[in-house]
Amino acid sequence: MDSGETGGPLAGLKVVEVSSVVMAPMAGRLLAKLGATVVKVEPPGGDVVRRIGASAAPGMSGAAHSLGDGKYNIAVDMKTGRGREELRGLLRSADIVLTNHLPSRRRGYGLDWESVRALNPRAILCTAQGYASDSELADTPAYDDTVQAASGVCDVYAKAGDRPRYAPYVMADKICALTIVYSVLAALHHRDEHGAGQWVDVPMVDVMADFTLTEQLNDFSFVPPKGPAGWHRTLAPSRSPHRCLDGWVCVLPYSDRNWRDFLRVSGALAEGEEAPFATNQERNENMEEVQAAIAAYAAGRTTREILGECGEAGIPVQPVRTLESLAGDDYLRGRGTVEEVRHPLGHTYLRTSPNISFSGSPLRPVRPATGIDADREDVLGDW
């Protein structure tokens, strides 16, 4: 098995990922993209994401391709003594162990910190679940939707003039995946300095409450509050892309200068006139009028005209791209952020990457996602 000794800043690190669905698998995917050797431990039937959506081969859905990118796969029945021994063999050599199993289940599988530390005191164990492992709610089942509800995300939609809603993508899982990555890297730095591993616990509700409240607590931050919670600009019901003659655009005259330039470009401000809502504070307090001005401007122009006029004036502007159009975008394709890949199983698919650049430890292409238990011989023979 390739130990990852060349390519990427995390080359040489070994990661064991015992997880399912999106959160921890995405964290493992990112660590693999950064050069680590990642082994995904799945149940004998495979991770549930292998069966969500269309498949090009058995167990190879679109999500399985994306979340399995760069990993080695082994199926382990952790309910059996043999399976738990196979897992212990992997843990003995791991630098990082990721799992999103609930605390009560982790203990039975030997994935609690006491068990992992006894096998490998230099390992970083990262556990991630809905609530903190040392809380009364530790074993509360949690999924992306329930975490969005518990952490205020749904209420942000309500405060924006809608009803409570979920974000239309697995936002909590992906944000917590990023949290897992930066947390284990911080723990690795501590290990480099002090020689010992440690247990990192990532409670999803805590992470997402902090993420949501960072700007949304706003005037409610003070004791007593100076106003209701909510970030004024983002909660305006009219804040959205605007329709133009041939599509939709985002025009964002954010700075005071942007706003004055926009009013001139749109013909709403004559030379020498004073701009209404001249400060960012005033525009935030009058967002409906600001958005109405942008909507009126966009309605009579094509996308090309808007991009040309606003771009020339230095006003932030972008067309609204469809998910499908991103697959063929010249910029993304040219950089390899989206690429067409021929899989060893015989089908072609689109692979994506965050495409971060490192001058001293450049990333290398990772191996394609593989099927259930496809790498057992490599993993057990050369780990």
Short mmCIF file of N, CA, C and O in Angstrom, two decimals, residues 12 27-28 47 56 76-77 107 112 140 150 156 194 205 227 248 275 298 319 340 349 354-355 358 362 368:
data_model
loop_
_atom_site.label_atom_id
_atom_site.label_comp_id
_atom_site.label_asym_id
_atom_site.label_seq_id
_atom_site.Cartn_x
_atom_site.Cartn_y
_atom_site.Cartn_z
N GLY A 12 2.79 10.71 4.51
CA GLY A 12 3.37 9.91 5.59
C GLY A 12 2.45 9.71 6.77
O GLY A 12 2.67 8.81 7.58
N ALA A 27 -14.19 14.68 6.19
CA ALA A 27 -12.93 15.02 6.85
C ALA A 27 -11.82 14.09 6.37
O ALA A 27 -10.70 14.53 6.06
N GLY A 28 -12.11 12.79 6.28
CA GLY A 28 -11.12 11.84 5.78
C GLY A 28 -10.75 12.12 4.34
O GLY A 28 -9.58 12.01 3.95
N ASP A 47 -20.97 1.62 3.49
CA ASP A 47 -21.57 2.86 3.99
C ASP A 47 -22.88 3.12 3.24
O ASP A 47 -23.01 2.83 2.05
N ALA A 56 -22.76 3.75 -10.91
CA ALA A 56 -22.15 3.30 -12.15
C ALA A 56 -21.67 1.86 -12.03
O ALA A 56 -21.41 1.20 -13.03
N VAL A 76 -15.20 -4.24 7.79
CA VAL A 76 -14.91 -4.89 9.07
C VAL A 76 -16.22 -5.03 9.86
O VAL A 76 -16.94 -4.04 10.04
N ASP A 77 -16.50 -6.25 10.30
CA ASP A 77 -17.66 -6.47 11.16
C ASP A 77 -17.22 -6.29 12.60
O ASP A 77 -16.71 -7.22 13.24
N ARG A 107 -17.46 2.57 22.80
CA ARG A 107 -16.85 1.76 23.86
C ARG A 107 -16.85 0.27 23.49
O ARG A 107 -15.86 -0.44 23.72
N ASP A 112 -13.13 4.16 22.14
CA ASP A 112 -13.08 5.19 23.18
C ASP A 112 -11.61 5.53 23.44
O ASP A 112 -10.69 4.79 23.07
N THR A 140 -27.49 11.21 22.08
CA THR A 140 -28.64 11.66 21.30
C THR A 140 -28.35 11.52 19.81
O THR A 140 -27.37 12.10 19.33
N ALA A 150 -31.29 22.49 15.94
CA ALA A 150 -30.85 22.71 17.32
C ALA A 150 -29.88 23.88 17.45
O ALA A 150 -29.70 24.41 18.55
N VAL A 156 -32.62 31.28 11.42
CA VAL A 156 -32.12 32.36 10.56
C VAL A 156 -33.02 32.53 9.35
O VAL A 156 -33.32 33.66 8.94
N HIS A 194 4.98 17.91 22.19
CA HIS A 194 4.99 17.27 23.52
C HIS A 194 5.09 15.75 23.48
O HIS A 194 5.24 15.12 24.54
N VAL A 205 -23.54 20.33 17.52
CA VAL A 205 -24.45 21.42 17.91
C VAL A 205 -23.64 22.62 18.41
O VAL A 205 -23.94 23.77 18.07
N GLY A 227 -30.86 45.09 20.94
CA GLY A 227 -31.77 44.83 19.83
C GLY A 227 -31.93 43.34 19.64
O GLY A 227 -31.31 42.53 20.35
N TRP A 248 -29.86 35.31 -14.19
CA TRP A 248 -29.83 35.86 -12.85
C TRP A 248 -28.41 36.30 -12.53
O TRP A 248 -27.43 35.69 -12.97
N ALA A 275 -25.15 60.75 -2.74
CA ALA A 275 -25.74 59.42 -2.77
C ALA A 275 -26.64 59.18 -1.57
O ALA A 275 -26.27 59.50 -0.44
N ALA A 298 -30.90 45.63 -12.85
CA ALA A 298 -30.65 44.35 -13.53
C ALA A 298 -31.76 44.01 -14.52
O ALA A 298 -31.49 43.41 -15.57
N PRO A 319 -22.42 36.17 -12.33
CA PRO A 319 -23.65 35.52 -12.79
C PRO A 319 -23.99 34.37 -11.86
O PRO A 319 -23.10 33.80 -11.20
N GLU A 340 -12.68 15.28 -15.53
CA GLU A 340 -13.32 14.05 -16.00
C GLU A 340 -12.32 12.92 -15.84
O GLU A 340 -11.19 12.99 -16.34
N TYR A 349 -16.43 9.57 -14.69
CA TYR A 349 -17.17 10.40 -13.73
C TYR A 349 -16.45 11.71 -13.53
O TYR A 349 -15.30 11.89 -13.96
N PRO A 354 -10.72 20.73 -3.77
CA PRO A 354 -10.59 22.13 -3.34
C PRO A 354 -9.40 22.82 -3.97
O PRO A 354 -9.33 24.04 -3.99
N ASN A 355 -8.46 22.05 -4.50
CA ASN A 355 -7.37 22.58 -5.33
C ASN A 355 -6.54 23.65 -4.63
O ASN A 355 -6.22 24.69 -5.21
N PHE A 358 0.28 24.37 -2.55
CA PHE A 358 1.37 24.40 -1.59
C PHE A 358 2.67 24.50 -2.36
O PHE A 358 2.98 23.62 -3.17
N PRO A 362 3.69 20.21 -2.93
CA PRO A 362 2.54 20.20 -3.84
C PRO A 362 1.70 18.94 -3.72
O PRO A 362 2.22 17.85 -3.46
N PRO A 368 -8.60 6.86 -7.14
CA PRO A 368 -10.07 6.91 -7.19
C PRO A 368 -10.69 6.11 -6.04
O PRO A 368 -10.08 5.19 -5.51
#
